[in-house]
Coordinates of C-alpha atoms (C1' of nucleotides) in Angstrom, one line a residue:
Chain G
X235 CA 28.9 -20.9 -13.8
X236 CA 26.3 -23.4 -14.5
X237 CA 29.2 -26.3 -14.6
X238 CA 30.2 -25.4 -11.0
X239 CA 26.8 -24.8 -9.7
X240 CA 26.0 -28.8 -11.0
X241 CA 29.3 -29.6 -9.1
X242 CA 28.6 -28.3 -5.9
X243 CA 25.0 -30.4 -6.2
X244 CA 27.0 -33.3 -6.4
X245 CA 29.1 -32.5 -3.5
X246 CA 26.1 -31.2 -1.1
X247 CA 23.6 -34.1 -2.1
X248 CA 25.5 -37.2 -2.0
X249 CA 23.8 -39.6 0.3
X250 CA 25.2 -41.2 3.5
X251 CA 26.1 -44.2 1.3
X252 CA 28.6 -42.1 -0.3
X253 CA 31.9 -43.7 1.5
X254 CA 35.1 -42.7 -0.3
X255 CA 34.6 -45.7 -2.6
X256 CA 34.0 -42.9 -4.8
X257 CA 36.2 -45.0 -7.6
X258 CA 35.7 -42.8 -11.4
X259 CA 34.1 -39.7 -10.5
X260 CA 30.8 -39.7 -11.6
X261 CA 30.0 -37.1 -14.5
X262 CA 26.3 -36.9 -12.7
X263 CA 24.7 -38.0 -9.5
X264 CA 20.8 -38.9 -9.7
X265 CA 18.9 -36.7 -7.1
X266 CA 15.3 -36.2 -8.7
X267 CA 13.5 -34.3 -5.6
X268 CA 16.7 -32.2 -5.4
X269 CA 16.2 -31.4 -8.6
X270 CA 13.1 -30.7 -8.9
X271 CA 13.0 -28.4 -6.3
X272 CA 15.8 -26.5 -7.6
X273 CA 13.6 -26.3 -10.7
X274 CA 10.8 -24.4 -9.0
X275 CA 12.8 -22.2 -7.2
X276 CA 14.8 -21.5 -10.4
X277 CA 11.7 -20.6 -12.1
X278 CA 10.4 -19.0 -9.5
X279 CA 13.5 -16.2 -9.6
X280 CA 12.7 -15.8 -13.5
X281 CA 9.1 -15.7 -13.6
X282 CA 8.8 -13.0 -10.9
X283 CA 12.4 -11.0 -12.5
X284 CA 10.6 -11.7 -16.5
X285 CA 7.3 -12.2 -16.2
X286 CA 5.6 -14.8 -18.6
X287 CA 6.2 -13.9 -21.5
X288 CA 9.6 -12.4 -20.5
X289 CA 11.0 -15.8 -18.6
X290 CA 13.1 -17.9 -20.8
X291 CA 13.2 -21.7 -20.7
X292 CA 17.0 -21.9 -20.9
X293 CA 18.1 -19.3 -18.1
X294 CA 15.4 -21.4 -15.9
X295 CA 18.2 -24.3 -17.0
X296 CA 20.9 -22.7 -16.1
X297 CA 19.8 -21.0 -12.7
X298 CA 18.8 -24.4 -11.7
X299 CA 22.3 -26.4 -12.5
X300 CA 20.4 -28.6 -15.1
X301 CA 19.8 -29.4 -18.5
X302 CA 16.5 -27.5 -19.9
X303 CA 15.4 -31.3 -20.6
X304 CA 14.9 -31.7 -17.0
X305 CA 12.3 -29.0 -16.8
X306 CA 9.8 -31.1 -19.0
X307 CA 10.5 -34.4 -17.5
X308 CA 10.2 -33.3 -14.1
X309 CA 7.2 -30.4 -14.2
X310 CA 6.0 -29.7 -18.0
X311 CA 6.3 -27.1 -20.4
X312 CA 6.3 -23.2 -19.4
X313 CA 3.2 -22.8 -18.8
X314 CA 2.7 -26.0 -16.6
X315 CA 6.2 -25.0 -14.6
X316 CA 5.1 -21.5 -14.3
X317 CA 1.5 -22.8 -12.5
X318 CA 3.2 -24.8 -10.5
X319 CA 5.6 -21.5 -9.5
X320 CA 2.4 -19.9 -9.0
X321 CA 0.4 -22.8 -6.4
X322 CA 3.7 -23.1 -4.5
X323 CA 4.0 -19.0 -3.7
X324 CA 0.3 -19.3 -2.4
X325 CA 0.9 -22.7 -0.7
X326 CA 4.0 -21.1 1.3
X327 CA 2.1 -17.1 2.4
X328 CA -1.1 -19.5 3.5
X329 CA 0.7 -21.7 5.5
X330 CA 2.4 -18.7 7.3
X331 CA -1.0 -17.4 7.7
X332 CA -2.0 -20.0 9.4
X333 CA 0.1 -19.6 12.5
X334 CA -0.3 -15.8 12.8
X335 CA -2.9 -17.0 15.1
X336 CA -4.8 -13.8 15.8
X337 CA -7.1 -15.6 18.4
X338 CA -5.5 -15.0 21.3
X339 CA -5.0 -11.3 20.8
X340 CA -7.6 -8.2 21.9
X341 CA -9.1 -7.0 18.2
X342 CA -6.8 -3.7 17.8
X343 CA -3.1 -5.8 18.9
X344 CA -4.7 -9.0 16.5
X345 CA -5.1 -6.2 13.3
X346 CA -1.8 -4.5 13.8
X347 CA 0.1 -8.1 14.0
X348 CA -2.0 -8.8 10.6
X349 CA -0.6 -5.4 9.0
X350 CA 2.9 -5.8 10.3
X351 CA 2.5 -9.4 9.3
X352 CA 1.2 -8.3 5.8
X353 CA 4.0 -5.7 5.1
X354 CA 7.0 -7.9 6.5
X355 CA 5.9 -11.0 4.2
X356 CA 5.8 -8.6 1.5
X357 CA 9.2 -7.1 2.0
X358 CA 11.1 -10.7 2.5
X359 CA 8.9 -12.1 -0.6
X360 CA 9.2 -9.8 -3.4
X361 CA 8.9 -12.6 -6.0
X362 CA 5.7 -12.8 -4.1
X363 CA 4.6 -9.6 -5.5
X364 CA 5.7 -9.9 -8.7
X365 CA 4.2 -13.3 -9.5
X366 CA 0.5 -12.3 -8.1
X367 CA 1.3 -9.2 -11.1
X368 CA 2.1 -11.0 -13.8
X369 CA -0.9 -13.2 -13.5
X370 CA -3.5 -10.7 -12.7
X371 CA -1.7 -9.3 -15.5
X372 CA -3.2 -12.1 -17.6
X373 CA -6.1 -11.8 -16.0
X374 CA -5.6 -15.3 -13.6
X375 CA -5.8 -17.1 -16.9
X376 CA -3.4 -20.0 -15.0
X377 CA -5.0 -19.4 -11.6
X378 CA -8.4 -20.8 -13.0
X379 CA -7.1 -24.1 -14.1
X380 CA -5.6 -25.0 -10.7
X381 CA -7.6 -27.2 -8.9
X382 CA -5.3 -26.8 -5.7
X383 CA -5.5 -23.4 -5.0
X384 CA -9.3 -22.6 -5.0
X385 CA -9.2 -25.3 -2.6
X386 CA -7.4 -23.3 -0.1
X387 CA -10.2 -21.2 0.0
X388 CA -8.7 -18.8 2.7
X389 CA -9.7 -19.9 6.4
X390 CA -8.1 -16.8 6.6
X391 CA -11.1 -14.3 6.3
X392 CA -12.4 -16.6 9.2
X393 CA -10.4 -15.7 10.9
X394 CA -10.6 -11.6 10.3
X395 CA -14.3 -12.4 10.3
X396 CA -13.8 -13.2 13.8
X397 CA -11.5 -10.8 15.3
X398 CA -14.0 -8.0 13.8
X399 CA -17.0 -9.9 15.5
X400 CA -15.0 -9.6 18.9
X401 CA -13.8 -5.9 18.3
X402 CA -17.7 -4.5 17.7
X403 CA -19.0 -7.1 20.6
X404 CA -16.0 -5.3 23.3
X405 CA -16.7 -1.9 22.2
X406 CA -13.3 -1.6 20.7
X407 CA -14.5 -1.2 16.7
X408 CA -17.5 1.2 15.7
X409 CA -18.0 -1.0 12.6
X410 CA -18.9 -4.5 11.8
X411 CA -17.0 -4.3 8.3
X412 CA -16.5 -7.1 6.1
X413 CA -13.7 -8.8 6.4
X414 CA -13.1 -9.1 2.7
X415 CA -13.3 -5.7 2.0
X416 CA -10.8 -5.3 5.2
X417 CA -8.7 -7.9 4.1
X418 CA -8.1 -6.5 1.0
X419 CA -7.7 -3.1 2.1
X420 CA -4.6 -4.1 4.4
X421 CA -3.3 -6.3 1.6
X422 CA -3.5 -3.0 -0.4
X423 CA -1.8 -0.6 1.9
X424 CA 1.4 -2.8 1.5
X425 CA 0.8 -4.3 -1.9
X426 CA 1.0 -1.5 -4.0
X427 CA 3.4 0.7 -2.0
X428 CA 6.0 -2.4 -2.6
X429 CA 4.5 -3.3 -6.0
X430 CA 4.9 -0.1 -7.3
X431 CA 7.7 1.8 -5.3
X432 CA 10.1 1.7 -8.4
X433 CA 7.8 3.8 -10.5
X434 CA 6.3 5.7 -7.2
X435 CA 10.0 6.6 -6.1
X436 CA 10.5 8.0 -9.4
X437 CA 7.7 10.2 -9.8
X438 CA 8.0 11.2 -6.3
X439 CA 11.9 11.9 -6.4
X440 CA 12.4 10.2 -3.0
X441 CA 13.2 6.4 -2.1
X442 CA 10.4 4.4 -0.8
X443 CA 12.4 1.5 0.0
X444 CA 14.7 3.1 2.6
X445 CA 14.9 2.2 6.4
X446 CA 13.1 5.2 7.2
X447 CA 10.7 5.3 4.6
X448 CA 9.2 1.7 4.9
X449 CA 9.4 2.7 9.1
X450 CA 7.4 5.6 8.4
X451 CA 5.0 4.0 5.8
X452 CA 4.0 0.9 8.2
X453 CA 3.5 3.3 10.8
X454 CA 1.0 5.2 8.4
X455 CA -1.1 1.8 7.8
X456 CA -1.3 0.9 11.5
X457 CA -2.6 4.7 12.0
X458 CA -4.7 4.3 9.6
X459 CA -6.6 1.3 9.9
X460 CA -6.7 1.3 13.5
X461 CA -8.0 4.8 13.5
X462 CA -10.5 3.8 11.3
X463 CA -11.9 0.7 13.1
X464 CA -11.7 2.2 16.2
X465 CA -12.4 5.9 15.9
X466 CA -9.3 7.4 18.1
X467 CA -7.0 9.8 16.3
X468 CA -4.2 8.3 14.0
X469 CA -1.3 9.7 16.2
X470 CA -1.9 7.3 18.6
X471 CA -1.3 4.2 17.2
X472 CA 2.1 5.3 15.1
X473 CA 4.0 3.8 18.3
X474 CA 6.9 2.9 15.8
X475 CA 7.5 6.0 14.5
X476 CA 9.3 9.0 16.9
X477 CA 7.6 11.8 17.4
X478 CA 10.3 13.9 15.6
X479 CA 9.6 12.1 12.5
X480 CA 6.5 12.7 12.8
X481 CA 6.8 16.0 12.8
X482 CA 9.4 15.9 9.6
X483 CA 6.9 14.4 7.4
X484 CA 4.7 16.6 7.5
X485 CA 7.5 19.7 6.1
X486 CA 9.0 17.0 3.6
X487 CA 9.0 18.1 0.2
Chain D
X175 CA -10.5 -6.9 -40.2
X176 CA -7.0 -5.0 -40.6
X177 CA -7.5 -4.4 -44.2
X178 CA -11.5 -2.8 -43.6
X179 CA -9.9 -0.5 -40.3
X180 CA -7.2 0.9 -43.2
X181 CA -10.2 1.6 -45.7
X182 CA -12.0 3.3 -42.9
X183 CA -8.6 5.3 -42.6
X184 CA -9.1 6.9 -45.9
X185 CA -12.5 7.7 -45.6
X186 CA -12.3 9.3 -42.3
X187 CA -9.4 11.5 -42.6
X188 CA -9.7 12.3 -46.4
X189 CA -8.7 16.2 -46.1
X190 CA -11.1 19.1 -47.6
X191 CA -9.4 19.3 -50.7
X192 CA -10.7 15.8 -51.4
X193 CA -13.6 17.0 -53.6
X194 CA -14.7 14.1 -56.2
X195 CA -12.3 14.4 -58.3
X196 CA -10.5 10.9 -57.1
X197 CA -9.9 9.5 -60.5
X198 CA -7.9 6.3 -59.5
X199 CA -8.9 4.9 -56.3
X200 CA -5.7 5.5 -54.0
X201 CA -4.0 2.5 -53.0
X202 CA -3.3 4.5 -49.7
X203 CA -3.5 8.1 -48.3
X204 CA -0.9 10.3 -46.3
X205 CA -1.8 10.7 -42.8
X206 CA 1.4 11.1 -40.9
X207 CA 0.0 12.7 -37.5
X208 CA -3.2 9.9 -37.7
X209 CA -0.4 7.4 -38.4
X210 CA 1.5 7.7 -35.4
X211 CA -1.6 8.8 -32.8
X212 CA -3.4 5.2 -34.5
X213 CA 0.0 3.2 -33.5
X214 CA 0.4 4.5 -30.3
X215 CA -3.2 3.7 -29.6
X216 CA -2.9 0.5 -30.6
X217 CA 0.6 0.1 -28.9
X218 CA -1.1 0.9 -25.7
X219 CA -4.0 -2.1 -26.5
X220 CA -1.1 -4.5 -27.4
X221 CA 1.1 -3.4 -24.2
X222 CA -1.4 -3.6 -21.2
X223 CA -3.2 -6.6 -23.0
X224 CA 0.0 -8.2 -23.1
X225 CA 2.9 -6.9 -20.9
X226 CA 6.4 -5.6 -22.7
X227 CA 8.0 -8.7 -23.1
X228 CA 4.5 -10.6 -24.5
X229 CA 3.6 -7.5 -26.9
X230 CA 3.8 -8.3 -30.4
X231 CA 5.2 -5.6 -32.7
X232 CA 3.5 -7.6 -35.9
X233 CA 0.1 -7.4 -33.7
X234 CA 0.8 -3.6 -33.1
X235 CA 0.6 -2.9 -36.8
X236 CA -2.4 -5.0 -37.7
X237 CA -4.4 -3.4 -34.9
X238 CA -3.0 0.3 -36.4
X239 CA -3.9 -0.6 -39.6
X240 CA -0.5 -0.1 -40.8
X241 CA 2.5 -1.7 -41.9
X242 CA 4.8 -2.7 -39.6
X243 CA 7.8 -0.6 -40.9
X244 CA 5.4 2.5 -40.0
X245 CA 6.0 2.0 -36.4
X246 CA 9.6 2.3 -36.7
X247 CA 9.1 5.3 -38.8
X248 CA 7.4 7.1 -36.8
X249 CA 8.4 6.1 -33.2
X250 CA 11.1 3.6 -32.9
X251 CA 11.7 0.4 -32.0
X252 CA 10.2 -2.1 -29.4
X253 CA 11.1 -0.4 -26.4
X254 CA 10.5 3.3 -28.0
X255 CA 7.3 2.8 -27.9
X256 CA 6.4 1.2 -24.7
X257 CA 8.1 4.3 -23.3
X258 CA 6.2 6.7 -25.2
X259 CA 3.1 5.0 -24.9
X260 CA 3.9 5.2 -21.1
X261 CA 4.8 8.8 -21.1
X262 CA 1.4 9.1 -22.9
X263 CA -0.9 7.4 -19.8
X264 CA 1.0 9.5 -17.2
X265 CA 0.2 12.5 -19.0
X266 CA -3.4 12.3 -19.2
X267 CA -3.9 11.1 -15.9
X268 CA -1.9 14.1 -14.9
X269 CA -3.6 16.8 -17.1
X270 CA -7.1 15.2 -15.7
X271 CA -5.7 15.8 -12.4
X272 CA -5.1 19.3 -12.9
X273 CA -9.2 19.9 -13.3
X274 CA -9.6 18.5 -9.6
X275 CA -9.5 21.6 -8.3
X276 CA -10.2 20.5 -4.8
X277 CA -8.9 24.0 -3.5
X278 CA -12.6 25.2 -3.1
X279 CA -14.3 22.1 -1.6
X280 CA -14.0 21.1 2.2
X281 CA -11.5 19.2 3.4
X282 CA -13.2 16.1 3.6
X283 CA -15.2 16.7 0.2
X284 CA -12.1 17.2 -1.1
X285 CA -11.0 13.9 -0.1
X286 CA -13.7 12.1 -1.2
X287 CA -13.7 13.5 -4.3
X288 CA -10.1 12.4 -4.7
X289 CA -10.8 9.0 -3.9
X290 CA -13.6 8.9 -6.0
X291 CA -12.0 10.6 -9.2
X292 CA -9.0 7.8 -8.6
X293 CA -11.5 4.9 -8.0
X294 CA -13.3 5.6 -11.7
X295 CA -10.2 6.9 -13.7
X296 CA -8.9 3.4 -12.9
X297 CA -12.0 2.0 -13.7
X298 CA -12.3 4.0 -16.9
X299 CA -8.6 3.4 -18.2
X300 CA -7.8 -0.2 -17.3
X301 CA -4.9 -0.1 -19.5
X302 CA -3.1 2.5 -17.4
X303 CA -3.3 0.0 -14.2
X304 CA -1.6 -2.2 -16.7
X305 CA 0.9 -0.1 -18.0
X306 CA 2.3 1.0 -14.5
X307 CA 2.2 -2.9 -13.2
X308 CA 4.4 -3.6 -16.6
X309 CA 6.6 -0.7 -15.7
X310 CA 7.0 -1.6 -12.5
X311 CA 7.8 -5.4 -12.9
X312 CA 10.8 -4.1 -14.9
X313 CA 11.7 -1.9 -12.2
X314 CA 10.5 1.4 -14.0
X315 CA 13.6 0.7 -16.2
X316 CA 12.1 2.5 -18.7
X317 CA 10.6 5.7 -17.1
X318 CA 13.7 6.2 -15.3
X319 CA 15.1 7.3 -18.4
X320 CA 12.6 9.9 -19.7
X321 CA 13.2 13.3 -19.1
X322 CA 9.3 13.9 -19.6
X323 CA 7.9 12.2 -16.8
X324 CA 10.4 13.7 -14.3
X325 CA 9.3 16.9 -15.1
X326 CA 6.1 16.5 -14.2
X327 CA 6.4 16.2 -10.6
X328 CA 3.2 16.0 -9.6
X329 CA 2.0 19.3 -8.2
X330 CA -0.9 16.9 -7.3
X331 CA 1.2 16.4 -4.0
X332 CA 0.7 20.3 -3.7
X333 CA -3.0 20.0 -3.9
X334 CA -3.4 17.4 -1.3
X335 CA -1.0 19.4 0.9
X336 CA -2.8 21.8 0.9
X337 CA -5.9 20.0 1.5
X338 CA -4.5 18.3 4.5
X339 CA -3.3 21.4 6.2
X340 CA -7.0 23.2 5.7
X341 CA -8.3 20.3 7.3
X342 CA -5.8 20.2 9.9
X343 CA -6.5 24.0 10.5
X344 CA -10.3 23.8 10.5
X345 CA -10.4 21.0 13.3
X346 CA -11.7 18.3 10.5
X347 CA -9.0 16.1 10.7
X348 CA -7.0 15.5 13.3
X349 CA -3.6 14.7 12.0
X350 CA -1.3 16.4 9.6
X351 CA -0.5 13.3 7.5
X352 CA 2.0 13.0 4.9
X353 CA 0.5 13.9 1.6
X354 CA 2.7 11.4 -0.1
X355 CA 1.7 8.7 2.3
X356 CA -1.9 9.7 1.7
X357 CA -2.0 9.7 -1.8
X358 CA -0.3 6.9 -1.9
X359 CA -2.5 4.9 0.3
X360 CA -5.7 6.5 -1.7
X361 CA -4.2 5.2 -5.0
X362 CA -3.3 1.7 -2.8
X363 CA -6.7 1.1 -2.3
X364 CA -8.4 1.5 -5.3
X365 CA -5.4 -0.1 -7.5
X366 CA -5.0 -2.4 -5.7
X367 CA -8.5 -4.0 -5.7
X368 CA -8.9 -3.6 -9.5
X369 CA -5.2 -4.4 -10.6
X370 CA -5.3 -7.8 -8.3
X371 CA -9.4 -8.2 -9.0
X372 CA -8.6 -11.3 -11.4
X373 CA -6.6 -13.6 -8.8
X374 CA -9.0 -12.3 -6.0
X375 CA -11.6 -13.0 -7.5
X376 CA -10.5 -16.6 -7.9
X377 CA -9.5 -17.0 -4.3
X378 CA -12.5 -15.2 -2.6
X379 CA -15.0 -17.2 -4.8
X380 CA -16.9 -13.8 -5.7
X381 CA -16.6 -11.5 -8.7
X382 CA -15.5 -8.5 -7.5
X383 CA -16.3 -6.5 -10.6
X384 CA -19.8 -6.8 -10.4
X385 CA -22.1 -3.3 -9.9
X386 CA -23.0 -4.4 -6.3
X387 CA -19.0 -5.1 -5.3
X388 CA -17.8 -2.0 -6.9
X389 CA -20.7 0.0 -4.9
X390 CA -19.5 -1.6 -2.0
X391 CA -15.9 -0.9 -2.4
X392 CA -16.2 2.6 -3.4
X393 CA -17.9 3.2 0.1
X394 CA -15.6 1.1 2.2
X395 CA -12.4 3.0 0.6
X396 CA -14.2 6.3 1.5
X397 CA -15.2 5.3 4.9
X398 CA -11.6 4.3 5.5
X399 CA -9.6 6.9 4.9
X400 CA -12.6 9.9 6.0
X401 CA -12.8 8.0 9.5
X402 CA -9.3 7.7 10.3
X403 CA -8.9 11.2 9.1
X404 CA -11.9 12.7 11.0
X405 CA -11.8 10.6 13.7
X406 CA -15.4 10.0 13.1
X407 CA -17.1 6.3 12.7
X408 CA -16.6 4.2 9.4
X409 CA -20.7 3.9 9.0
X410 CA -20.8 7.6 8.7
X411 CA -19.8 8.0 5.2
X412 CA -20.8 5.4 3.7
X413 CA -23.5 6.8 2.4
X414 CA -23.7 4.9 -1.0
X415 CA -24.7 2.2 0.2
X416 CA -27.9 1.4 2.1
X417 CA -28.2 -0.3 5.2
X418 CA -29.8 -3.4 4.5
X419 CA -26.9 -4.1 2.1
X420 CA -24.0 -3.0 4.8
X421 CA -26.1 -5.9 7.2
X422 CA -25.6 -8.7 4.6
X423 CA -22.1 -8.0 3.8
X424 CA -21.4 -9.0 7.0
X425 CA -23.1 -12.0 7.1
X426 CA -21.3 -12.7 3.4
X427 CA -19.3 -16.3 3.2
Chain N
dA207 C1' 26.7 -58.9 -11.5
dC208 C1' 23.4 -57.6 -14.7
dA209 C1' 19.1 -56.4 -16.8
dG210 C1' 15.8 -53.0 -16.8
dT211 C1' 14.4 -48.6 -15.6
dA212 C1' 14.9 -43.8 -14.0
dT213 C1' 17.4 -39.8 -14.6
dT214 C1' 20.4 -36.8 -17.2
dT215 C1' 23.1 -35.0 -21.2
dA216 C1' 23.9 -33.7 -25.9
dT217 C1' 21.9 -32.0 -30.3
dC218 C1' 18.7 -30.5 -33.3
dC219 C1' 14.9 -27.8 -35.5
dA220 C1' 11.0 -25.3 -37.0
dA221 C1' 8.5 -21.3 -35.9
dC222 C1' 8.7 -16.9 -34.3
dG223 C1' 9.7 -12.1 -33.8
dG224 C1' 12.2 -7.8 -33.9
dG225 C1' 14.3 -5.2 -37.1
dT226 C1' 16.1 -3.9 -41.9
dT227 C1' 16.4 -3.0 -46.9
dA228 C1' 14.6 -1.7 -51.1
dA229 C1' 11.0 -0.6 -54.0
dT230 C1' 6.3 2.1 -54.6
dT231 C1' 3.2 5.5 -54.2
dT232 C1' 1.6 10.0 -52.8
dC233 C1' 2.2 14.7 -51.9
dT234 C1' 4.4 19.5 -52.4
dC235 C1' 6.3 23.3 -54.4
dG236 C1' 8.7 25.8 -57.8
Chain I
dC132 C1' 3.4 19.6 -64.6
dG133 C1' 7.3 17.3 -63.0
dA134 C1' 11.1 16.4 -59.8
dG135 C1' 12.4 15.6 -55.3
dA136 C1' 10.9 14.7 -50.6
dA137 C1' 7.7 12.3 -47.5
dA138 C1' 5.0 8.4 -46.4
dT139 C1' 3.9 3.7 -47.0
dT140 C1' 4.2 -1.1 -48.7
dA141 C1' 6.4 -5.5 -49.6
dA142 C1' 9.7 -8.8 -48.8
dC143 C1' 13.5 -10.4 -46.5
dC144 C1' 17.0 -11.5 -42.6
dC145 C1' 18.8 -13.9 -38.9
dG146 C1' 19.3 -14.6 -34.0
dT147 C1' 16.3 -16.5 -30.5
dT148 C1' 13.4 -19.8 -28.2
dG149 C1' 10.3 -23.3 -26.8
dG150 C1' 10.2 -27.8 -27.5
dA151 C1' 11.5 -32.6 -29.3
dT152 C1' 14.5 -36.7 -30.3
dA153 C1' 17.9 -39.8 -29.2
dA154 C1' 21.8 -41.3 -26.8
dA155 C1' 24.3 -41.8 -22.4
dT156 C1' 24.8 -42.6 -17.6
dA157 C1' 23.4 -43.9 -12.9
dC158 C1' 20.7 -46.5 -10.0
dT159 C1' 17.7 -50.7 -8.3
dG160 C1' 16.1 -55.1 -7.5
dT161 C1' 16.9 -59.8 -8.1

DNA sequence: ACAGTATTTATCCAACGGGTTAATTTCTCG
DNA sequence: CGAGAAATTAACCCGTTGGATAAATACTGT
């Protein structure tokens, strides 16, 4: 398995030079960014599947096609590799934050694209999840040291600064609420119902994580955010969910 | 340290019979039922400080104040004990639960003293945010094999039914929502915010554990879910915190 | 073409960590 | 009081794992 894999990255990232003057078949091709990247992304699939403490250096190895030597010459030791795991997941959810552009939308549409936004990066970026876990977990004991990522100091609450500002100025929001607070609430809402749906399914004898029930349960966190901000009923914002549904949940077990 | 904590073992639970009459000082004294409640305490320490795979079984003993055979005596191995440590946090949460008893207050009393009871058992048990966050990184592996937990089915869901439908009935609120989805949500926001507090902390550039930020917090939640509930404004019930405090949050960087 | 450097492979190892085996000590009950 | 059972200590075992060293191979500029 890991001999193939090293195979096919010879095959895919041979360079335009690569004629068919391909005399002995080279044992190894030289492709350092390649590599590196398959590192992180490697490490990335143990760290958030392990954890820390649970990730081991060699599987990181093998998922990537390469020799565990290449994870210290090219990144550092676990710790270093697992940081830089850790800057790169916030690096990629900022940057998709960044054109979410709620600007151009009226306050309730601009929080509803945030939640759907929210709950949909979520779902496609579990690793996501589990990373953020395992280092509040130890207590953002890596997070501290990186320079990088408390300089990305979120623009983001700016910009949920702003829509608020513009939902109490139209009349559409009752309250001026802090956008941290709000921020972190909608974060919350989708966070721990993904976070924590294998226990949660368990105690609850039902599964979260079906079409339905992930339908239902953005529905709920439009409803209830929306309703909150804006003081109309919670019915009228669950748009995605049928009213037959709707009347389900309330008889489900 | 470890060798004073097993000295303070023998003096605490020496049994009646011990009049003076120790001739030779004991090397050791039988405490079977102290034994294994001091190694599960200290399994619990060692797992939410540390996560399963980063718990140390040698560190489990020395913070028991017992040998290390002594845990396999009396629970099992590695994996034994994680699980019966875990069936351990669910069942006090559960049995505190039980003493709610939010049949005889109105329905949105009711709910805030839900969210509030969640909000400080949290805050008071740390280690059981830690615990499920462990569990659920490895996919509630474990809990999915103990017949205890399952059994418990939370007849919490009952309560809040109930709750719901009274409020529903009364005119108070204004939607029958999902218990599930509620209770889940109310956990969401308070886990959430204290489970995640390290990393957003870091990325917020304030410390959201402070007095004034868990004031604040504890209002916000409560304002939340009563307003989208009630259909009333957010401001309404936030009644812990005063107003000139509410005007500088939003004004806060 | 070739010398020097960058990249990768092949081995090795010392510490760690979960778990076990065997000996020791304390308690209980006839 | 003394023998057998229960509880505890002490010492060891051995596979794992993060990390290091050294040798081999591929590329680059001249």
């Amino acid at each position: 398995m890991t001999a193939s894999s090293c195979y096919t990255l010879i095959q895919t990232t041979q360079r335009a030079s690569g004629l068919a003057k391909a005399k002995r078949p080279l044992k190894w091709q030289r492709d350092p960014e390649g590599m590196r990247l398959r590192i992180l992304e490697a490490a990335k699939q143990e760290f958030s599947a392990h954890g820390l403490a649970g990730a081991r250096v060699d599987r990181i190895a093998a998922k990537a096609g390469a020799n565990k030597r290449m994870l210290y010459y090219h990144v550092g030791n676990k710790d270093e590799l697992y940081l830089a795991v850790l800057e790169g997941a916030y690096d990629k959810i900022r940057s998709e934050e960044r054109g979410l552009d709620l600007e151009h939308l009226d306050p309730p549409e601009a929080i509803r694209r945030l939640i759907e936004f929210t709950w949909n990066y979520f779902l496609r970026n579990p690793e996501f999840l589990s990373l953020l876990q395992t280092e509040n977990l130890a207590r953002a004991k890596h997070l501290k040291k990186s320079t990088k990522v408390k300089s990305m100091h979120s623009p983001f609450v700016e910009m949920i600064r702003t829509v608020v500002r513009r939902g109490v100025d139209s009349g559409d929001f009752q309250v001026a609420v802090d956008p941290v607070q709000l921020y972190i609430s909608i974060a919350a809402l989708s966070f721990f119902y993904l976070s924590n749906s294998a226990t949660l399914s368990v105690i609850f004898g039902r599964d979260l994580l079906d079409k339905k029930a992930k339908d239902e349960r953005l529905a709920h966190m439009v409803g209830l955010v929306l309703a909150a901000l804006t003081g109309q009923s919670m019915a009228l914002f669950e748009i995605a969910k049928p009213a037959q549904s709707r009347a389900s949940v309330v008889q489900t077990a």
